[in-house]
PDB file of C-alpha atoms and ligand atoms in Angstrom:
ATOM      1  CA  UNK I   1      70.408 190.149 -79.098  1.00  0.00           C
ATOM      2  CA  UNK I   2      70.510 188.289 -76.524  1.00  0.00           C
ATOM      3  CA  UNK I   3      72.511 185.169 -76.399  1.00  0.00           C
ATOM      4  CA  UNK I   4      69.116 182.935 -75.809  1.00  0.00           C
ATOM      5  CA  UNK I   5      68.809 180.650 -78.420  1.00  0.00           C
ATOM      6  CA  UNK I   6      71.835 181.391 -80.348  1.00  0.00           C
ATOM      7  CA  UNK I   7      75.245 180.298 -80.541  1.00  0.00           C
ATOM      8  CA  UNK I   8      78.042 182.153 -79.653  1.00  0.00           C
ATOM      9  CA  UNK I   9      75.486 185.651 -79.586  1.00  0.00           C
ATOM     10  CA  UNK I  10      73.944 186.242 -82.914  1.00  0.00           C
ATOM     11  CA  UNK I  11      75.248 183.761 -85.117  1.00  0.00           C
ATOM     12  CA  UNK I  12      73.685 180.878 -86.469  1.00  0.00           C
ATOM     13  CA  UNK I  13      75.985 177.872 -88.914  1.00  0.00           C
ATOM     14  CA  UNK I  14      74.446 175.755 -91.493  1.00  0.00           C
ATOM     15  CA  UNK I  15      76.902 173.759 -93.117  1.00  0.00           C
ATOM     16  CA  UNK I  16      80.143 175.481 -93.406  1.00  0.00           C
ATOM     17  CA  UNK I  17      78.460 178.910 -94.020  1.00  0.00           C
ATOM     18  CA  UNK I  18      78.166 180.920 -91.068  1.00  0.00           C
ATOM     19  CA  UNK I  19      75.285 183.524 -90.580  1.00  0.00           C
ATOM     20  CA  UNK I  20      76.437 186.820 -88.457  1.00  0.00           C
ATOM     21  CA  UNK I  21      73.232 188.308 -87.526  1.00  0.00           C
ATOM     22  CA  UNK I  22      74.494 191.470 -86.155  1.00  0.00           C
ATOM     23  CA  UNK I  23      76.077 192.044 -89.589  1.00  0.00           C
ATOM     24  CA  UNK I  24      73.656 192.678 -91.641  1.00  0.00           C
ATOM     25  CA  UNK I  25      70.117 190.819 -92.840  1.00  0.00           C
ATOM     26  CA  UNK I  26      69.526 187.609 -94.385  1.00  0.00           C
ATOM     27  CA  UNK I  27      67.339 186.835 -98.026  1.00  0.00           C
ATOM     28  CA  UNK I  28      65.298 183.405 -97.834  1.00  0.00           C
ATOM     29  CA  UNK I  29      64.504 182.706-101.564  1.00  0.00           C
ATOM     30  CA  UNK I  30      61.116 181.506-102.126  1.00  0.00           C
ATOM     31  CA  UNK I  31      60.662 178.006-104.665  1.00  0.00           C
ATOM     32  CA  UNK I  32      56.966 177.316-104.544  1.00  0.00           C
ATOM     33  CA  UNK I  33      56.804 173.565-106.428  1.00  0.00           C
ATOM     34  CA  UNK I  34      52.756 173.810-106.612  1.00  0.00           C
ATOM     35  CA  UNK I  35      50.051 174.589-108.710  1.00  0.00           C
ATOM     36  CA  UNK I  36      48.392 176.453-106.141  1.00  0.00           C
ATOM     37  CA  UNK I  37      50.351 179.350-104.773  1.00  0.00           C
ATOM     38  CA  UNK I  38      49.039 182.877-104.265  1.00  0.00           C
ATOM     39  CA  UNK I  39      51.636 184.594-106.568  1.00  0.00           C
ATOM     40  CA  UNK I  40      53.547 181.990-108.219  1.00  0.00           C
ATOM     41  CA  UNK I  41      51.105 179.088-108.162  1.00  0.00           C
ATOM     42  CA  UNK I  42      52.645 176.688-111.631  1.00  0.00           C
ATOM     43  CA  UNK I  43      54.809 178.466-112.170  1.00  0.00           C
ATOM     44  CA  UNK I  44      58.022 176.053-110.976  1.00  0.00           C
ATOM     45  CA  UNK I  45      55.716 173.184-111.392  1.00  0.00           C
ATOM     46  CA  UNK I  46      58.797 171.079-113.702  1.00  0.00           C
ATOM     47  CA  UNK I  47      61.544 169.760-112.031  1.00  0.00           C
ATOM     48  CA  UNK I  48      63.929 172.080-113.826  1.00  0.00           C
ATOM     49  CA  UNK I  49      62.564 175.063-113.954  1.00  0.00           C
ATOM     50  CA  UNK I  50      62.089 174.757-110.446  1.00  0.00           C
ATOM     51  CA  UNK I  51      66.133 173.998-110.723  1.00  0.00           C
ATOM     52  CA  UNK I  52      66.550 176.512-112.432  1.00  0.00           C
ATOM     53  CA  UNK I  53      64.476 179.117-110.502  1.00  0.00           C
ATOM     54  CA  UNK I  54      66.779 178.061-107.686  1.00  0.00           C
ATOM     55  CA  UNK I  55      69.931 178.272-109.061  1.00  0.00           C
ATOM     56  CA  UNK I  56      68.917 181.881-110.319  1.00  0.00           C
ATOM     57  CA  UNK I  57      68.071 183.140-106.586  1.00  0.00           C
ATOM     58  CA  UNK I  58      71.409 181.769-105.682  1.00  0.00           C
ATOM     59  CA  UNK I  59      73.113 183.938-108.049  1.00  0.00           C
ATOM     60  CA  UNK I  60      70.704 187.073-107.573  1.00  0.00           C
ATOM     61  CA  UNK I  61      72.463 187.177-103.388  1.00  0.00           C
ATOM     62  CA  UNK I  62      69.583 184.630-101.951  1.00  0.00           C
ATOM     63  CA  UNK I  63      71.114 183.294 -99.128  1.00  0.00           C
ATOM     64  CA  UNK I  64      68.575 180.397 -97.883  1.00  0.00           C
ATOM     65  CA  UNK I  65      66.206 178.299-100.675  1.00  0.00           C
ATOM     66  CA  UNK I  66      62.896 177.590 -99.258  1.00  0.00           C
ATOM     67  CA  UNK I  67      61.324 175.019-100.488  1.00  0.00           C
ATOM     68  CA  UNK I  68      57.699 173.904-100.501  1.00  0.00           C
ATOM     69  CA  UNK I  69      55.123 171.535-101.930  1.00  0.00           C
ATOM     70  CA  UNK I  70      51.705 172.682-100.349  1.00  0.00           C
ATOM     71  CA  UNK I  71      50.697 176.242-100.705  1.00  0.00           C
ATOM     72  CA  UNK I  72      49.347 177.292 -97.723  1.00  0.00           C
ATOM     73  CA  UNK I  73      47.450 180.701 -98.987  1.00  0.00           C
ATOM     74  CA  UNK I  74      44.210 181.594 -97.463  1.00  0.00           C
ATOM     75  CA  UNK I  75      40.803 178.693 -98.178  1.00  0.00           C
ATOM     76  CA  UNK I  76      43.714 176.166 -99.241  1.00  0.00           C
ATOM     77  CA  UNK I  77      43.166 172.653 -98.304  1.00  0.00           C
ATOM     78  CA  UNK I  78      46.455 170.441 -97.010  1.00  0.00           C
ATOM     79  CA  UNK I  79      48.172 168.273 -99.776  1.00  0.00           C
ATOM     80  CA  UNK I  80      48.778 164.788 -99.077  1.00  0.00           C
ATOM     81  CA  UNK I  81      52.361 163.537 -97.936  1.00  0.00           C
ATOM     82  CA  UNK I  82      52.853 162.014-100.773  1.00  0.00           C
ATOM     83  CA  UNK I  83      52.550 164.357-103.155  1.00  0.00           C
ATOM     84  CA  UNK I  84      54.029 166.866-101.822  1.00  0.00           C
ATOM     85  CA  UNK I  85      56.932 164.583-101.802  1.00  0.00           C
ATOM     86  CA  UNK I  86      57.242 163.763-105.459  1.00  0.00           C
ATOM     87  CA  UNK I  87      56.644 168.030-105.829  1.00  0.00           C
ATOM     88  CA  UNK I  88      59.565 168.849-103.751  1.00  0.00           C
ATOM     89  CA  UNK I  89      62.115 165.611-103.028  1.00  0.00           C
ATOM     90  CA  UNK I  90      63.372 165.872-106.995  1.00  0.00           C
ATOM     91  CA  UNK I  91      63.839 169.370-106.591  1.00  0.00           C
ATOM     92  CA  UNK I  92      66.212 169.479-103.443  1.00  0.00           C
ATOM     93  CA  UNK I  93      68.018 166.745-104.245  1.00  0.00           C
ATOM     94  CA  UNK I  94      68.516 168.963-107.906  1.00  0.00           C
ATOM     95  CA  UNK I  95      69.893 171.832-105.989  1.00  0.00           C
ATOM     96  CA  UNK I  96      71.682 169.863-103.228  1.00  0.00           C
ATOM     97  CA  UNK I  97      74.474 169.038-105.232  1.00  0.00           C
ATOM     98  CA  UNK I  98      74.102 173.120-107.265  1.00  0.00           C
ATOM     99  CA  UNK I  99      73.494 175.276-104.922  1.00  0.00           C
ATOM    100  CA  UNK I 100      75.872 176.606-102.272  1.00  0.00           C
ATOM    101  CA  UNK I 101      72.918 177.444 -99.671  1.00  0.00           C
ATOM    102  CA  UNK I 102      71.240 175.933 -96.547  1.00  0.00           C
ATOM    103  CA  UNK I 103      67.654 175.074 -98.401  1.00  0.00           C
ATOM    104  CA  UNK I 104      64.686 174.602 -96.091  1.00  0.00           C
ATOM    105  CA  UNK I 105      61.349 172.946 -96.306  1.00  0.00           C
ATOM    106  CA  UNK I 106      58.923 174.557 -95.837  1.00  0.00           C
ATOM    107  CA  UNK I 107      56.706 171.826 -94.733  1.00  0.00           C
ATOM    108  CA  UNK I 108      54.622 170.880 -91.506  1.00  0.00           C
ATOM    109  CA  UNK I 109      54.075 167.165 -92.322  1.00  0.00           C
ATOM    110  CA  UNK I 110      56.809 165.035 -90.013  1.00  0.00           C
ATOM    111  CA  UNK I 111      57.436 162.600 -93.599  1.00  0.00           C
ATOM    112  CA  UNK I 112      58.087 164.898 -95.467  1.00  0.00           C
ATOM    113  CA  UNK I 113      60.408 166.994 -93.893  1.00  0.00           C
ATOM    114  CA  UNK I 114      62.317 163.712 -92.446  1.00  0.00           C
ATOM    115  CA  UNK I 115      62.571 163.017 -96.466  1.00  0.00           C
ATOM    116  CA  UNK I 116      63.473 166.270 -97.451  1.00  0.00           C
ATOM    117  CA  UNK I 117      66.230 166.619 -94.762  1.00  0.00           C
ATOM    118  CA  UNK I 118      67.817 162.726 -96.302  1.00  0.00           C
ATOM    119  CA  UNK I 119      67.911 164.420 -99.964  1.00  0.00           C
ATOM    120  CA  UNK I 120      69.850 167.499 -98.419  1.00  0.00           C
ATOM    121  CA  UNK I 121      67.293 170.379 -96.762  1.00  0.00           C
ATOM    122  CA  UNK I 122      69.191 171.129 -93.888  1.00  0.00           C
ATOM    123  CA  UNK I 123      66.468 173.299 -92.087  1.00  0.00           C
ATOM    124  CA  UNK I 124      62.778 173.207 -91.658  1.00  0.00           C
ATOM    125  CA  UNK I 125      60.408 175.826 -92.020  1.00  0.00           C
ATOM    126  CA  UNK I 126      56.999 174.734 -90.076  1.00  0.00           C
ATOM    127  CA  UNK I 127      53.932 177.489 -90.515  1.00  0.00           C
ATOM    128  CA  UNK I 128      52.860 175.513 -87.857  1.00  0.00           C
ATOM    129  CA  UNK I 129      55.599 175.537 -85.411  1.00  0.00           C
ATOM    130  CA  UNK I 130      55.855 172.463 -84.788  1.00  0.00           C
ATOM    131  CA  UNK I 131      51.969 171.526 -83.558  1.00  0.00           C
ATOM    132  CA  UNK I 132      50.602 169.939 -86.335  1.00  0.00           C
ATOM    133  CA  UNK I 133      52.478 166.753 -86.376  1.00  0.00           C
ATOM    134  CA  UNK I 134      53.656 165.587 -82.721  1.00  0.00           C
ATOM    135  CA  UNK I 135      56.887 163.825 -84.850  1.00  0.00           C
ATOM    136  CA  UNK I 136      58.198 166.638 -85.969  1.00  0.00           C
ATOM    137  CA  UNK I 137      59.901 168.420 -83.321  1.00  0.00           C
ATOM    138  CA  UNK I 138      61.730 164.488 -82.713  1.00  0.00           C
ATOM    139  CA  UNK I 139      62.848 164.780 -87.033  1.00  0.00           C
ATOM    140  CA  UNK I 140      63.959 168.225 -86.079  1.00  0.00           C
ATOM    141  CA  UNK I 141      66.106 167.328 -83.551  1.00  0.00           C
ATOM    142  CA  UNK I 142      67.367 164.166 -84.930  1.00  0.00           C
ATOM    143  CA  UNK I 143      68.006 165.546 -88.890  1.00  0.00           C
ATOM    144  CA  UNK I 144      68.097 169.484 -88.827  1.00  0.00           C
ATOM    145  CA  UNK I 145      70.882 172.260 -88.352  1.00  0.00           C
ATOM    146  CA  UNK I 146      67.825 174.390 -87.676  1.00  0.00           C
ATOM    147  CA  UNK I 147      63.880 175.375 -87.265  1.00  0.00           C
ATOM    148  CA  UNK I 148      61.706 178.144 -88.316  1.00  0.00           C
ATOM    149  CA  UNK I 149      58.736 178.344 -85.631  1.00  0.00           C
ATOM    150  CA  UNK I 150      56.093 180.689 -87.383  1.00  0.00           C
ATOM    151  CA  UNK I 151      53.021 181.719 -85.572  1.00  0.00           C
ATOM    152  CA  UNK I 152      49.947 180.732 -87.537  1.00  0.00           C
ATOM    153  CA  UNK I 153      45.317 181.570 -85.796  1.00  0.00           C
ATOM    154  CA  UNK I 154      43.786 178.500 -87.060  1.00  0.00           C
ATOM    155  CA  UNK I 155      44.303 176.885 -90.434  1.00  0.00           C
ATOM    156  CA  UNK I 156      44.805 177.893 -93.645  1.00  0.00           C
ATOM    157  CA  UNK I 157      41.662 176.933 -94.632  1.00  0.00           C
ATOM    158  CA  UNK I 158      39.825 178.486 -91.761  1.00  0.00           C
ATOM    159  CA  UNK I 159      42.554 181.683 -90.914  1.00  0.00           C
ATOM    160  CA  UNK I 160      41.082 184.479 -92.348  1.00  0.00           C
ATOM    161  CA  UNK I 161      37.621 184.619 -90.979  1.00  0.00           C
ATOM    162  CA  UNK I 162      37.650 187.376 -88.893  1.00  0.00           C
ATOM    163  CA  UNK I 163      40.857 186.579 -87.245  1.00  0.00           C
ATOM    164  CA  UNK I 164      40.101 188.708 -83.745  1.00  0.00           C
ATOM    165  CA  UNK I 165      43.502 189.916 -80.432  1.00  0.00           C
ATOM    166  CA  UNK I 166      43.373 191.457 -77.498  1.00  0.00           C
ATOM    167  CA  UNK I 167      47.116 192.166 -78.865  1.00  0.00           C
ATOM    168  CA  UNK I 168      48.571 190.584 -81.846  1.00  0.00           C
ATOM    169  CA  UNK I 169      51.766 191.393 -80.887  1.00  0.00           C
ATOM    170  CA  UNK I 170      51.677 189.596 -77.179  1.00  0.00           C
ATOM    171  CA  UNK I 171      49.467 186.653 -78.913  1.00  0.00           C
ATOM    172  CA  UNK I 172      52.278 186.540 -81.829  1.00  0.00           C
ATOM    173  CA  UNK I 173      55.162 186.991 -78.919  1.00  0.00           C
ATOM    174  CA  UNK I 174      53.665 184.464 -76.049  1.00  0.00           C
ATOM    175  CA  UNK I 175      53.223 181.359 -78.196  1.00  0.00           C
ATOM    176  CA  UNK I 176      56.552 182.057 -80.345  1.00  0.00           C
ATOM    177  CA  UNK I 177      57.939 182.185 -76.269  1.00  0.00           C
ATOM    178  CA  UNK I 178      57.072 178.883 -75.716  1.00  0.00           C
ATOM    179  CA  UNK I 179      57.335 176.620 -79.249  1.00  0.00           C
ATOM    180  CA  UNK I 180      60.651 178.298 -79.158  1.00  0.00           C
ATOM    181  CA  UNK I 181      61.322 176.792 -75.607  1.00  0.00           C
ATOM    182  CA  UNK I 182      60.021 173.627 -76.464  1.00  0.00           C
ATOM    183  CA  UNK I 183      61.849 173.386 -79.476  1.00  0.00           C
ATOM    184  CA  UNK I 184      65.357 174.396 -76.858  1.00  0.00           C
ATOM    185  CA  UNK I 185      64.305 172.046 -74.560  1.00  0.00           C
ATOM    186  CA  UNK I 186      63.660 169.426 -76.970  1.00  0.00           C
ATOM    187  CA  UNK I 187      67.478 169.811 -78.033  1.00  0.00           C
ATOM    188  CA  UNK I 188      66.681 171.973 -81.343  1.00  0.00           C
ATOM    189  CA  UNK I 189      69.792 174.661 -80.742  1.00  0.00           C
ATOM    190  CA  UNK I 190      69.516 176.889 -83.897  1.00  0.00           C
ATOM    191  CA  UNK I 191      66.100 178.316 -83.495  1.00  0.00           C
ATOM    192  CA  UNK I 192      64.640 181.248 -86.168  1.00  0.00           C
ATOM    193  CA  UNK I 193      61.077 182.591 -85.276  1.00  0.00           C
ATOM    194  CA  UNK I 194      58.612 183.732 -87.977  1.00  0.00           C
ATOM    195  CA  UNK I 195      55.359 185.908 -86.620  1.00  0.00           C
ATOM    196  CA  UNK I 196      53.173 184.192 -88.987  1.00  0.00           C
ATOM    197  CA  UNK I 197      52.642 187.674 -92.080  1.00  0.00           C
ATOM    198  CA  UNK I 198      49.329 186.838 -93.567  1.00  0.00           C
ATOM    199  CA  UNK I 199      48.248 183.843 -91.583  1.00  0.00           C
ATOM    200  CA  UNK I 200      45.054 184.452 -89.437  1.00  0.00           C
ATOM    201  CA  UNK I 201      46.020 188.120 -89.513  1.00  0.00           C
ATOM    202  CA  UNK I 202      43.556 191.021 -91.231  1.00  0.00           C
ATOM    203  CA  UNK I 203      45.669 193.889 -93.055  1.00  0.00           C
ATOM    204  CA  UNK I 204      45.623 196.172 -89.612  1.00  0.00           C
ATOM    205  CA  UNK I 205      47.677 193.230 -87.707  1.00  0.00           C
ATOM    206  CA  UNK I 206      49.883 192.171 -90.034  1.00  0.00           C
ATOM    207  CA  UNK I 207      50.630 196.029 -89.727  1.00  0.00           C
ATOM    208  CA  UNK I 208      51.127 196.132 -86.240  1.00  0.00           C
ATOM    209  CA  UNK I 209      53.290 193.187 -86.373  1.00  0.00           C
ATOM    210  CA  UNK I 210      55.809 194.912 -88.418  1.00  0.00           C
ATOM    211  CA  UNK I 211      55.382 198.771 -86.465  1.00  0.00           C
ATOM    212  CA  UNK I 212      56.258 196.739 -83.548  1.00  0.00           C
ATOM    213  CA  UNK I 213      58.610 193.959 -84.563  1.00  0.00           C
ATOM    214  CA  UNK I 214      60.958 194.823 -82.120  1.00  0.00           C
ATOM    215  CA  UNK I 215      58.865 193.402 -79.350  1.00  0.00           C
ATOM    216  CA  UNK I 216      59.387 189.804 -81.228  1.00  0.00           C
ATOM    217  CA  UNK I 217      62.916 190.770 -81.284  1.00  0.00           C
ATOM    218  CA  UNK I 218      62.790 190.928 -77.739  1.00  0.00           C
ATOM    219  CA  UNK I 219      62.180 187.163 -77.919  1.00  0.00           C
ATOM    220  CA  UNK I 220      66.439 187.322 -78.914  1.00  0.00           C
ATOM    221  CA  UNK I 221      66.081 184.531 -81.585  1.00  0.00           C
ATOM    222  CA  UNK I 222      66.968 185.788 -85.078  1.00  0.00           C
ATOM    223  CA  UNK I 223      63.144 187.072 -86.661  1.00  0.00           C
ATOM    224  CA  UNK I 224      62.319 185.872 -90.075  1.00  0.00           C
ATOM    225  CA  UNK I 225      59.389 187.907 -92.026  1.00  0.00           C
ATOM    226  CA  UNK I 226      57.720 186.738 -95.019  1.00  0.00           C
ATOM    227  CA  UNK I 227      55.926 189.901 -96.397  1.00  0.00           C
ATOM    228  CA  UNK I 228      56.435 189.204-100.176  1.00  0.00           C
ATOM    229  CA  UNK I 229      53.396 189.887-102.051  1.00  0.00           C
ATOM    230  CA  UNK I 230      51.335 189.508 -99.304  1.00  0.00           C
ATOM    231  CA  UNK I 231      47.509 190.631 -99.578  1.00  0.00           C
ATOM    232  CA  UNK I 232      48.147 193.258 -96.967  1.00  0.00           C
ATOM    233  CA  UNK I 233      50.146 195.068 -99.358  1.00  0.00           C
ATOM    234  CA  UNK I 234      47.282 194.500-101.823  1.00  0.00           C
ATOM    235  CA  UNK I 235      44.854 195.965 -99.167  1.00  0.00           C
ATOM    236  CA  UNK I 236      47.165 199.166 -98.842  1.00  0.00           C
ATOM    237  CA  UNK I 237      47.986 199.844-102.768  1.00  0.00           C
ATOM    238  CA  UNK I 238      44.742 198.101-104.143  1.00  0.00           C
ATOM    239  CA  UNK I 239      46.809 196.134-106.634  1.00  0.00           C
ATOM    240  CA  UNK I 240      47.112 192.557-107.578  1.00  0.00           C
ATOM    241  CA  UNK I 241      50.282 189.957-106.235  1.00  0.00           C
ATOM    242  CA  UNK I 242      51.994 190.400-109.187  1.00  0.00           C
ATOM    243  CA  UNK I 243      52.506 194.024-108.600  1.00  0.00           C
ATOM    244  CA  UNK I 244      52.696 193.973-105.729  1.00  0.00           C
ATOM    245  CA  UNK I 245      56.849 194.402-105.541  1.00  0.00           C
ATOM    246  CA  UNK I 246      57.326 198.138-104.995  1.00  0.00           C
ATOM    247  CA  UNK I 247      55.098 196.949-101.623  1.00  0.00           C
ATOM    248  CA  UNK I 248      56.785 194.447-100.590  1.00  0.00           C
ATOM    249  CA  UNK I 249      60.190 196.184-100.854  1.00  0.00           C
ATOM    250  CA  UNK I 250      58.724 198.790 -97.772  1.00  0.00           C
ATOM    251  CA  UNK I 251      57.111 196.213 -96.107  1.00  0.00           C
ATOM    252  CA  UNK I 252      61.219 194.287 -96.246  1.00  0.00           C
ATOM    253  CA  UNK I 253      62.848 197.972 -95.495  1.00  0.00           C
ATOM    254  CA  UNK I 254      60.648 198.127 -92.336  1.00  0.00           C
ATOM    255  CA  UNK I 255      61.036 194.617 -91.087  1.00  0.00           C
ATOM    256  CA  UNK I 256      65.184 194.926 -91.653  1.00  0.00           C
ATOM    257  CA  UNK I 257      64.532 197.847 -90.055  1.00  0.00           C
ATOM    258  CA  UNK I 258      62.889 197.043 -86.965  1.00  0.00           C
ATOM    259  CA  UNK I 259      65.045 194.132 -86.179  1.00  0.00           C
ATOM    260  CA  UNK I 260      64.441 191.344 -89.011  1.00  0.00           C
ATOM    261  CA  UNK I 261      67.230 189.222 -89.256  1.00  0.00           C
ATOM    262  CA  UNK I 262      66.051 186.534 -92.112  1.00  0.00           C
ATOM    263  CA  UNK I 263      62.972 188.291 -94.920  1.00  0.00           C
ATOM    264  CA  UNK I 264      61.268 185.474 -96.879  1.00  0.00           C
ATOM    265  CA  UNK I 265      60.495 186.498-100.800  1.00  0.00           C
ATOM    266  CA  UNK I 266      60.158 185.834-104.148  1.00  0.00           C
ATOM    267  CA  UNK I 267      61.871 188.895-105.837  1.00  0.00           C
ATOM    268  CA  UNK I 268      65.670 187.749-104.688  1.00  0.00           C
ATOM    269  CA  UNK I 269      67.200 190.238-106.475  1.00  0.00           C
ATOM    270  CA  UNK I 270      64.936 193.797-105.980  1.00  0.00           C
ATOM    271  CA  UNK I 271      65.167 192.624-102.364  1.00  0.00           C
ATOM    272  CA  UNK I 272      68.945 192.443-101.587  1.00  0.00           C
ATOM    273  CA  UNK I 273      69.196 195.838-103.101  1.00  0.00           C
ATOM    274  CA  UNK I 274      66.707 196.936-100.583  1.00  0.00           C
ATOM    275  CA  UNK I 275      68.311 195.065 -97.701  1.00  0.00           C
ATOM    276  CA  UNK I 276      71.338 195.998 -98.296  1.00  0.00           C
ATOM    277  CA  UNK I 277      70.211 199.428 -97.979  1.00  0.00           C
ATOM    278  CA  UNK I 278      68.556 199.294 -95.532  1.00  0.00           C
ATOM    279  CA  UNK I 279      71.539 197.223 -93.695  1.00  0.00           C
ATOM    280  CA  UNK I 280      74.067 200.161 -94.871  1.00  0.00           C
ATOM    281  CA  UNK I 281      71.965 202.552 -92.589  1.00  0.00           C
ATOM    282  CA  UNK I 282      72.016 200.890 -89.812  1.00  0.00           C
ATOM    283  CA  UNK I 283      75.531 199.611 -89.347  1.00  0.00           C
ATOM    284  CA  UNK I 284      77.584 202.281 -90.579  1.00  0.00           C
ATOM    285  CA  UNK I 285      75.366 205.603 -89.560  1.00  0.00           C
TER     286      UNK I 285
HETATM  287  N1  HH2 U 301      54.333 182.172 -95.833  1.00  0.00           N
HETATM  288  C1  HH2 U 301      53.767 181.894 -96.660  1.00  0.00           C
HETATM  289  C2  HH2 U 301      54.841 180.218 -96.613  1.00  0.00           C
HETATM  290  N2  HH2 U 301      55.686 179.673 -96.018  1.00  0.00           N
HETATM  291  N3  HH2 U 301      57.085 180.013 -93.754  1.00  0.00           N
HETATM  292  C3  HH2 U 301      57.334 181.303 -93.242  1.00  0.00           C
HETATM  293  N4  HH2 U 301      58.239 180.843 -92.551  1.00  0.00           N
HETATM  294  N5  HH2 U 301      56.785 182.694 -93.114  1.00  0.00           N
HETATM  295  C4  HH2 U 301      55.824 183.540 -94.129  1.00  0.00           C
HETATM  296  O1  HH2 U 301      55.553 184.121 -94.147  1.00  0.00           O
HETATM  297  C5  HH2 U 301      55.550 182.262 -94.864  1.00  0.00           C
HETATM  298  C6  HH2 U 301      56.174 180.820 -95.253  1.00  0.00           C
HETATM  299  C7  HH2 U 301      53.380 182.352 -97.719  1.00  0.00           C
HETATM  300  O2  HH2 U 301      53.361 182.844 -98.548  1.00  0.00           O
HETATM  301  P1  HH2 U 301      54.013 181.745-100.355  1.00  0.00           P
HETATM  302  O3  HH2 U 301      55.138 180.598-100.075  1.00  0.00           O
HETATM  303  O4  HH2 U 301      54.377 182.592-101.599  1.00  0.00           O
HETATM  304  O5  HH2 U 301      52.433 181.795-100.755  1.00  0.00           O
HETATM  305  P2  HH2 U 301      51.619 180.004-100.621  1.00  0.00           P
HETATM  306  O6  HH2 U 301      51.737 179.196 -99.357  1.00  0.00           O
HETATM  307  O7  HH2 U 301      50.519 180.075-101.673  1.00  0.00           O
HETATM  308  O8  HH2 U 301      52.277 178.675-101.883  1.00  0.00           O
END
C-alpha cells in the first residue's frame, strides 16, 4: 500500500487503537437503528436492543461499529435529520461508554454527523462521499478521526433504475480519487474508500468491482467493502436476504483476498472466521 493517504504507511489510529492494515483485515459490524433496512430493519429499534447488539458484535470480534439511522436500500426516501438523531444518539451514547471500539456514524447529513461525533462516534461513514451536504467536509475535518468515502451513482431512490457505466471500475476509482483528494486537502488524514456495492450497480457491476478490487486498492487508501446480504448475492443464488450468509462469506473472502482492508457486515461472528482464514492464506503462505 502506498503511504499516500495513510499515517506511517498502512497504519491508522482510532482512539488509542492502532489499525495496521498490512497485518490483517478488519471487521465493521452493522448496527441499523431503522424500521426499514433491507435485511435487519426493525430488529434494533429499541435503544436497549441496539446497544446490546453493539456489545454482542464487539464480543464476536468486530473492530468497528457502524451505527445508522436511515436506510439507504434501493427506492428508500431520506429520513428527516431530527428523526435520524432520535434513533441513533442514545445508541451511540450507550455504546461509547461500554465498548472500546471506534464507532462510525452512517450518515450523509452534516448536522447528524456533528451530533453523533459529540455523542461518541469518531468516524463519518458517508455513502455520498461528502457530496450531498456541503457542510460535511468541514464537520469531518474538524471533529472526526477519519472518514469512509463511498461511491454511489444517483440516490437511493433512483440508483437501481438501469445503472450504466462504460467501465464501472474506472468510473468508481476516478470518483473515489477525486473525493479522497478533496478530503485530504480539507485536512482529513485518515481516509477509507469504498466502491459502494449495490449503490447504482447491477449484479454484474458488483461482481466486476469485487473481481477487480485490486484496481481500487491501487489508489493507496485502505478499501472498505460492504457486500453483506446484498441483492447481487440474491441474484446469483436466488435466495432472500436472510439466506445470504454463505454468499456473504464468499464475497467477504474474495474482497479480502483482493485487498479489502475492512469489510462491513451484519454477521460478525461468522465473518470474523472467514476473515481470519483468508488472512492466514494471505499472510502466512
Ligand atoms: N451499505 C449500506 C449502508 N451503508 N456504507 C458503506 N460505507 N458501504 C456500504 O456498502 C454500505 C454503507 C446498505 O446496507 P445496510 O446498512 O445493511 O442496509 P440499509 O441501507 O437498508 O440500512
